[in-house]
XYZ file of C-alpha atoms in Angstrom:
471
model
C 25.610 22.532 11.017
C 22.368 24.866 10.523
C 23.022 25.281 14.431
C 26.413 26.472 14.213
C 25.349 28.959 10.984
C 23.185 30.392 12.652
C 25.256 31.441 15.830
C 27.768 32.460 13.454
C 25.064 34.760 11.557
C 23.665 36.149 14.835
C 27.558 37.120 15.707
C 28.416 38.606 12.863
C 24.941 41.036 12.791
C 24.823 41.824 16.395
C 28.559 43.048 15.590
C 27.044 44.892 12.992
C 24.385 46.730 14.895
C 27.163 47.936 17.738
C 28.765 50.149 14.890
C 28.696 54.198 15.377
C 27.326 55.072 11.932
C 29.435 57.664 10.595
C 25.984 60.085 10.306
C 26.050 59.843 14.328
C 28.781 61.721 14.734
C 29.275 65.712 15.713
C 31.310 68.234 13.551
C 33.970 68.180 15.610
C 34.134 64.615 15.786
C 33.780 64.905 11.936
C 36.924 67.398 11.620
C 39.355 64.311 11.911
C 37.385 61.574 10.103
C 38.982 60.581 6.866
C 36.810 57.445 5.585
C 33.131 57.187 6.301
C 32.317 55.193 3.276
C 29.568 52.633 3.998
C 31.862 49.704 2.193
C 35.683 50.409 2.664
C 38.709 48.339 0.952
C 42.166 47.989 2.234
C 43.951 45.854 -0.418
C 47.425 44.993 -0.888
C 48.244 44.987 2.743
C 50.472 42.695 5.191
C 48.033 41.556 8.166
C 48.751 40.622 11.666
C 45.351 39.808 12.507
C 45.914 39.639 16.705
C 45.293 35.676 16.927
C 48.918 34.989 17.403
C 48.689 33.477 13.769
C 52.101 34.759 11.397
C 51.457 37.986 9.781
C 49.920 37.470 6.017
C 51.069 39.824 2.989
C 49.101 41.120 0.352
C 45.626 40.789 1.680
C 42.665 42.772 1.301
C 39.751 43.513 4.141
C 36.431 44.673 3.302
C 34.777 46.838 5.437
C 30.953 47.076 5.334
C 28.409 48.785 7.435
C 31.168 49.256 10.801
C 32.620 45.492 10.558
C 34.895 43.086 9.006
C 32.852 41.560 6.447
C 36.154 39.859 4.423
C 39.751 39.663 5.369
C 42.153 37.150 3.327
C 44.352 37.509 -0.091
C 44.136 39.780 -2.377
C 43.863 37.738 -5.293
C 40.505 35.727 -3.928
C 38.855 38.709 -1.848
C 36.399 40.362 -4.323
C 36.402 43.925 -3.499
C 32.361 44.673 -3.707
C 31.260 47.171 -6.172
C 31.399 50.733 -5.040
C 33.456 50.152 -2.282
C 36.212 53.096 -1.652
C 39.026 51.440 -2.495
C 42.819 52.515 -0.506
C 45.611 50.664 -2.124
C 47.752 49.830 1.443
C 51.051 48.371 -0.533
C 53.430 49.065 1.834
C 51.397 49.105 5.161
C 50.761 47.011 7.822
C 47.005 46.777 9.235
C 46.542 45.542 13.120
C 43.745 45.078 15.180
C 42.964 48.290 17.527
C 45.340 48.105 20.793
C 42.987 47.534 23.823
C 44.439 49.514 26.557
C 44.593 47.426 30.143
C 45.479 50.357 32.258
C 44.737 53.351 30.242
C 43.841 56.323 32.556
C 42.229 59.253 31.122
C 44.271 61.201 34.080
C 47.952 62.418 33.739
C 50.317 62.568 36.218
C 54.482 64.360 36.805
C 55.466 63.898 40.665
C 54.492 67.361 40.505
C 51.115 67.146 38.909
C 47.669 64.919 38.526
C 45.373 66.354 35.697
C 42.453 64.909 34.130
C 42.902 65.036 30.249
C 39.531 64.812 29.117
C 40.666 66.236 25.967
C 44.237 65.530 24.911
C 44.250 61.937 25.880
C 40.939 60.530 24.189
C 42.583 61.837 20.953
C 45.862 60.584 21.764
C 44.726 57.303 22.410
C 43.271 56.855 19.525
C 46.239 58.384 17.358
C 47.910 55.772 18.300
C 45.885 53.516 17.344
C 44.189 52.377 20.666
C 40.494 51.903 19.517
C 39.324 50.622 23.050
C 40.828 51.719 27.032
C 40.007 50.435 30.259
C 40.798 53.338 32.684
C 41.739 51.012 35.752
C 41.797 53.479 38.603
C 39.629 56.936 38.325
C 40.211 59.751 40.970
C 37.354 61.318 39.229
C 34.874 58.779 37.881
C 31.839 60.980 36.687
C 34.317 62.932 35.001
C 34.901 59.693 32.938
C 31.240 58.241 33.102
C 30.585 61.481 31.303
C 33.144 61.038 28.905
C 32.650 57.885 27.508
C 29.111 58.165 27.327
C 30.095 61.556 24.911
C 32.393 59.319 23.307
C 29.748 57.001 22.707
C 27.590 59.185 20.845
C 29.567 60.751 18.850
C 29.754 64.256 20.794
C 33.607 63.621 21.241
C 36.093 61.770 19.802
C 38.108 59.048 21.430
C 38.499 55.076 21.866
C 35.817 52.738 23.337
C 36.021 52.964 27.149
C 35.747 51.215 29.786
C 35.508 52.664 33.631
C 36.240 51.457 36.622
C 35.764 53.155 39.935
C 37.660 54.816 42.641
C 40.377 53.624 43.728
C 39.366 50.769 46.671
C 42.127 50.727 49.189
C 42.948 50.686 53.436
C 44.050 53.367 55.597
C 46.306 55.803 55.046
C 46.434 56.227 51.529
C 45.932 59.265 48.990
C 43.068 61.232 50.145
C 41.646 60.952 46.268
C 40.675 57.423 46.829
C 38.535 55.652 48.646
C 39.698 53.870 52.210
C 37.285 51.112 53.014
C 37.228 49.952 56.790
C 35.572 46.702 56.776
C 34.157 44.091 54.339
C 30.483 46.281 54.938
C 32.377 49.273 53.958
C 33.609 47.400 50.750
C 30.227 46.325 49.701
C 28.823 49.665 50.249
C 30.944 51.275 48.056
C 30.664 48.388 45.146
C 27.087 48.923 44.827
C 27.081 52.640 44.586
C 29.554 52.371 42.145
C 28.056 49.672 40.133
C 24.935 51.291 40.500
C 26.651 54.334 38.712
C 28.022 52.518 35.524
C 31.125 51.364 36.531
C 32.206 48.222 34.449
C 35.250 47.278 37.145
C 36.571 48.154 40.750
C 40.362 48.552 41.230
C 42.025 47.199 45.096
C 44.559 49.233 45.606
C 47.981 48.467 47.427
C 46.486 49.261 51.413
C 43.135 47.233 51.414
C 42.503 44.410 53.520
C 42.099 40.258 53.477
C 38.226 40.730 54.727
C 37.343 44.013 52.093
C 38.879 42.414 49.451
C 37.154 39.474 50.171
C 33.861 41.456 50.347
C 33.972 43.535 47.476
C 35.053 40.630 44.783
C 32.193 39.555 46.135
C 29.620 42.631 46.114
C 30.993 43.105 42.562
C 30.710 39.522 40.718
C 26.853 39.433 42.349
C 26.302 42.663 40.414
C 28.370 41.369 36.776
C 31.277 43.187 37.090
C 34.699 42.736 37.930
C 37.820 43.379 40.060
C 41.705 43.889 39.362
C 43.758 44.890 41.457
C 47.641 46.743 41.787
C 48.299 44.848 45.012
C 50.610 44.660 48.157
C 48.602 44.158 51.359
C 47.070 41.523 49.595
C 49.509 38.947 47.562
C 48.876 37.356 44.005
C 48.483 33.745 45.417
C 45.825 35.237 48.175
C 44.141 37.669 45.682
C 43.650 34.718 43.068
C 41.934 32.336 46.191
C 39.668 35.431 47.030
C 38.165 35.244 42.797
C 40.068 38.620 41.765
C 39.639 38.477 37.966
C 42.807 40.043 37.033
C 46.330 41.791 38.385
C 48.547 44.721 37.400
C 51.644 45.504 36.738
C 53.264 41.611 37.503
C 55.909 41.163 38.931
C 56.193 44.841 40.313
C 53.793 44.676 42.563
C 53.789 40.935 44.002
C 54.377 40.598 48.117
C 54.017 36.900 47.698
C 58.205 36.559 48.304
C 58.269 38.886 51.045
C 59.520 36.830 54.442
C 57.409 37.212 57.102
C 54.886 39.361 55.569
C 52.189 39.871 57.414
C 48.429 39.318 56.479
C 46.935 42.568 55.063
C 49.867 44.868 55.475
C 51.983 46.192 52.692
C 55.626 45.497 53.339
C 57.538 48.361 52.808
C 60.619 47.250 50.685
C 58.316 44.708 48.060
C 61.212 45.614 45.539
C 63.951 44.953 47.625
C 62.402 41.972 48.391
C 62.012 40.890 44.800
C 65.823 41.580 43.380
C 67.010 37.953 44.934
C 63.808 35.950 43.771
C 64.370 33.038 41.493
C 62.256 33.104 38.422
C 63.033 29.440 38.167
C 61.940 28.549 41.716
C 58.887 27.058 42.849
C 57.733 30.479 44.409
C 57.257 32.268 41.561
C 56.280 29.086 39.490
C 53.478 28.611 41.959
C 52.224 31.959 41.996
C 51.962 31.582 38.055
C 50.230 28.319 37.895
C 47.499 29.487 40.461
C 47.057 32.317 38.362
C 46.516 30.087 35.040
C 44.711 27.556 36.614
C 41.818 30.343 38.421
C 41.937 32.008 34.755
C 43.529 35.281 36.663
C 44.446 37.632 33.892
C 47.589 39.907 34.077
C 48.125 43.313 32.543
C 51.558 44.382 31.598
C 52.529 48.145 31.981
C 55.972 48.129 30.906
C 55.857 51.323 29.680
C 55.553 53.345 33.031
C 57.929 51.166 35.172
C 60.729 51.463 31.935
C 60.960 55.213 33.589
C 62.904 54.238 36.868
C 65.538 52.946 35.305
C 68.343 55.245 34.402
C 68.400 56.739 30.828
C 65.769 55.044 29.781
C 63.389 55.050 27.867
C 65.386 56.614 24.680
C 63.822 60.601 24.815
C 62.067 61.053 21.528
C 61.033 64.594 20.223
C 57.574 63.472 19.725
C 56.971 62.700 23.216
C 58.543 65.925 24.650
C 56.512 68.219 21.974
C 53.135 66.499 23.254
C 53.925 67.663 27.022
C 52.902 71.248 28.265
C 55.695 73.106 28.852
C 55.809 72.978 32.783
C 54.959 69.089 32.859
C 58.550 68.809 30.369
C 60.157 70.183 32.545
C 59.116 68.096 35.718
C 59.554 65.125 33.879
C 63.130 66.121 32.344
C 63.951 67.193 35.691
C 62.635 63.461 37.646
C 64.736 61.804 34.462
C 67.713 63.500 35.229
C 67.707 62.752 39.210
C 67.326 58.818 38.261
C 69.714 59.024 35.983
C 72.234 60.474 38.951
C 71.937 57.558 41.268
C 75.042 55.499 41.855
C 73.001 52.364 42.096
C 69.323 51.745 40.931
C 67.338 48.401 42.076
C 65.144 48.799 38.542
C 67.902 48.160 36.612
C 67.844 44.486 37.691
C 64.087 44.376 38.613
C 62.868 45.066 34.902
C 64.008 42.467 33.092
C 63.113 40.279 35.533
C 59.400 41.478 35.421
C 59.977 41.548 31.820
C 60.785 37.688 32.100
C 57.966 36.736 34.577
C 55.528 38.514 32.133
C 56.956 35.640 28.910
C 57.186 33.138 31.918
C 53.505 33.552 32.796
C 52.164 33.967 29.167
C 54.441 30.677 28.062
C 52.445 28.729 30.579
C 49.002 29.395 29.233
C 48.884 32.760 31.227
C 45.941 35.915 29.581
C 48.480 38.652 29.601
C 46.892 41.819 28.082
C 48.673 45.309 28.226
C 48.247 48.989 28.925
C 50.498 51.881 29.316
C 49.571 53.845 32.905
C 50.553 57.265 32.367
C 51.361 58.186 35.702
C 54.290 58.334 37.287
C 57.245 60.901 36.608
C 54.962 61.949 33.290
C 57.133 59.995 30.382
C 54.719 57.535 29.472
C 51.959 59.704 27.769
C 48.831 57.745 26.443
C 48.573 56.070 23.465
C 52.852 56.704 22.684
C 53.335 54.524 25.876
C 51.206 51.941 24.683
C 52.780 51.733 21.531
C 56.283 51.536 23.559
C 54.852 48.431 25.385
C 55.360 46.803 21.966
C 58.999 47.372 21.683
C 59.461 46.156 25.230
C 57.559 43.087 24.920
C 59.718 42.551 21.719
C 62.525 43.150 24.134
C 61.092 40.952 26.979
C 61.508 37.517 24.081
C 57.613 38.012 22.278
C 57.673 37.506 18.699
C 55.685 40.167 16.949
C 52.402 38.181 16.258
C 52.277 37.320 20.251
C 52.648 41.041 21.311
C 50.169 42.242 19.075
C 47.745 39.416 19.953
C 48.971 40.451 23.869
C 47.910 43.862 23.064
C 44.709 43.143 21.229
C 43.058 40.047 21.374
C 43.882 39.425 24.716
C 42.529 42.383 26.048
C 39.287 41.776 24.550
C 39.161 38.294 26.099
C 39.630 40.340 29.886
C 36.967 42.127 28.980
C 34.377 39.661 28.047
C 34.589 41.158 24.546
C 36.481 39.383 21.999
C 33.392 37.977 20.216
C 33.030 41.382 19.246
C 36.562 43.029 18.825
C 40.041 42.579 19.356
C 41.305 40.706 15.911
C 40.880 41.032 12.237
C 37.883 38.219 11.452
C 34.659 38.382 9.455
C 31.799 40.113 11.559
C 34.101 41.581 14.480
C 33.641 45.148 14.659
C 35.930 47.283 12.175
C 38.635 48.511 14.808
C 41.712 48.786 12.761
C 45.482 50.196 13.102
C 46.862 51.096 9.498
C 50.980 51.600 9.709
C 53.208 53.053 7.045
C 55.787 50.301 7.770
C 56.404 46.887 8.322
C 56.217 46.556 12.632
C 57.233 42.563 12.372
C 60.366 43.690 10.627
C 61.151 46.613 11.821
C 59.779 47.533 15.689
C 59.888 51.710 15.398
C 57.447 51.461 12.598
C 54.821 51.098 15.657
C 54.639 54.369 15.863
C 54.120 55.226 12.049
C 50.271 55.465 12.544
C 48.510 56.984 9.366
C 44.697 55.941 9.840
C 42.557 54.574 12.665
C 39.274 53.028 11.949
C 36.743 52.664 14.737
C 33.673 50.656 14.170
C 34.441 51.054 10.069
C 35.229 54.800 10.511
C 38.943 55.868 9.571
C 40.196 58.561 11.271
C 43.356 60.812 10.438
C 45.693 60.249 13.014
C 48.524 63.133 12.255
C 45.783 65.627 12.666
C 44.555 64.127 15.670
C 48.226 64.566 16.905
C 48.449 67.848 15.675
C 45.540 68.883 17.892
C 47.198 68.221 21.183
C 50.537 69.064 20.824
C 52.161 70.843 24.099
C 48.707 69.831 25.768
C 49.642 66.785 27.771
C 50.078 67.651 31.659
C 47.471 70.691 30.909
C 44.076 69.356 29.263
């Protein structure tokens, strides 16, 4: 017992030392904070703490020094003397989101910017305390970033980076073509040697590099993922990739006569007449489970190749710069033209391998990829990943945990953040709304707390409206 005390006591203060003090943090950083009190209240609030439990009304957290020092209900929580006190009747409080696939870049089919400065704020707007950029065309760019971000220079969520893209021949001149498995390792250690925290394969790279720079990376702690295609799930998971994006998408295990280390060139095609009751596919998912492979759901950027869809909302189009509205609108419109799309069918069969894959014990974390045709803009298509997870047979409490918890867990951090419990790290979502009941209240964001310090999210908004596509 005095054992497990004092692991619990070491948790809970080295959670409390990884706080950004509010007195760390720049004027401009300062312009949008809202709550720096050392010992913060939220009382009278409904909870969906991110563990998959139910969601809990009427409770109260206390915040103290950056972390969760109390969360349960309201009648039984003492709220500490001189604590600032924000009566929440009427909100709902989640964990941060932890974005999977979160890039800091931008892209229309007729543009590729990096937003160093409308999409840290964005992010966290919307509530997504914590990214994991998952593919960098410019990775000092976002070194630099989140070590500003860090120190309170600039504001934005936690980040993660990972490195160039790692892919074969012939592929976008922006990323990095490996040649053999030397080549692979090469470019690992520079990489890792830089700061990286992962790698990203990419759909072109070989059996042998793959092989190599899993490999190169593990030896130096850190990890791999990977949007594949050369390189099926069922291989990937035997070569000790740690996790896989985009699901069902992206998966050339079905293809017939695939060959080894080539991307077929009709995957899709391939995966309209695929039986998600077969033993293929229920193969591919217990290898995954049983290696402890992680998937990452991006929902949100795959919803725009299917016709009409997703719904336009005014708040999306009023974040874009006025050329990168008009690519997109223009991109929508052309889908929405075709006599016949394959996505129609494809998505909610990727939305049903995604519940098949988390039923069966599955990590399945989340993240929106802003790239594209330019309709899933960060942070809003994260919060959209929600309402098609809801769609795709989640109950509430799973998706948030999906989009929260989870995440943490792929990154090696959930001792630290990712749910609403005693000593975790004070990364908090506060919504004007009741989400479980009523799914469009996602987006009803009033106050994001990072590390203990609440942020205003409508003027966060405010700052980078019509700036999306440009900065």
């Amino acid at each position: 017992m005095r054992i497990a005390l004092l692991v619990a006591s070491i948790t809970i203060l080295s959670a409390g030392l990884a706080a950004q003090p509010a007195s760390s943090l720049s004027a401009t950083v300062r312009e949008f904070v809202l709550v720096d009190a050392p010992v913060v209240a939220l009382t009278h609030v409904q909870v969906v703490d991110g563990t998959g439990a139910p969601a809990a009304s009427d409770q109260t957290i206390v915040l103290r020094a950056g972390r969760i020092a109390a969360v349960g209900p309201s009648d039984t929580v003492a709220v500490p003397g001189g604590a600032e006190v924000l009566d929440l009747t009427g909100h709902t409080v989640i964990p941060g989101f932890i974005g999977l696939h979160d890039h800091t870049f931008y892209m229309t089919r007729g543009r590729r910017v990096q937003l160093n400065f409308s999409a840290p704020r964005l992010y966290l707007a919307s509530g997504v305390t914590t990214i994991r950029t998952t593919g960098a065309f410019s990775p000092y760019s976002e070194l630099n970033l989140k070590s500003s971000i860090a120190t309170g220079e600039l504001v934005g969520p936690r980040m993660y980076i990972t490195g160039p893209y790692i892919t074969g021949a012939g592929a976008s001149t922006q990323m990095k073509a490996v040649s053999s498995p030397e080549d692979a390792r090469r470019v690992v250690a520079y990489w890792a040697e830089e700061g990286v925290d992962w790698f990203k394969a990419y759909t072109r790279i070989g059996h042998d590099e793959l092989a190599a720079a899993i490999d190169e990376a593990h030896q130096r702690g850190v990890k791999v993922t990977g949007h594949l295609c050369s390189v099926s799930f069922t291989e990937a998971v035997g070569l000790g990739i740690d996790n896989i994006e985009h699901g069902f998408f992206t998966n050339s295990d079905y293809v017939e006569g695939k060959e080894p280390g080539v991307c077929p060139p009709a995957v899709h095609q391939s995966l309209l007449d695929v039986d998600l009751e077969g033993a293929e596919v229920r193969t591919t998912i217990r290898e995954m489970v049983d290696a402890n492979v992680a998937m990452t759901s991006t929902l949100a950027v795959y919803e725009l190749s299917v016709p009409n869809r997703p719904p336009l909302e005014d708040r999306v189009l009023d974040m874009m710069a006025p050329a990168a509205r008009e690519e997109y609108l223009q991109t929508r419109n052309e889908i929405a033209s075709r006599d016949e799309s394959p996505m129609a069918t494809l998505f909610p069969k990727a939305q049903a391998f995604e519940k098949a894959f988390f039923d069966a014990g599955g990590l399945l974390a989340a993240g929106v990829d802003p790239t594209g045709m330019g309709g899933a803009l960060p942070g809003y298509g994260d919060q959209r990943n929600y309402e098609l997870l809801l769609e795709a047979g989640f109950t509430p409490e799973q998706v948030i945990q999906i989009m929260t918890l989870n995440g943490a867990r792929v990154l090696g951090e959930d001792h630290r953040f990712g749910s609403i419990e005693a000593g975790k790290l004070a990364d908090l979502v506060v919504i004007n709304g009741d989400p479980v009941q009523r799914e469009s209240e996602i987006r009803n964001v009033t106050l994001v707390f990072k590390e203990g310090v609440g942020y205003d999210s409508p003027k966060l908004i405010e700052s980078v409206k019509g700036l999306v596509g440009l900065r």
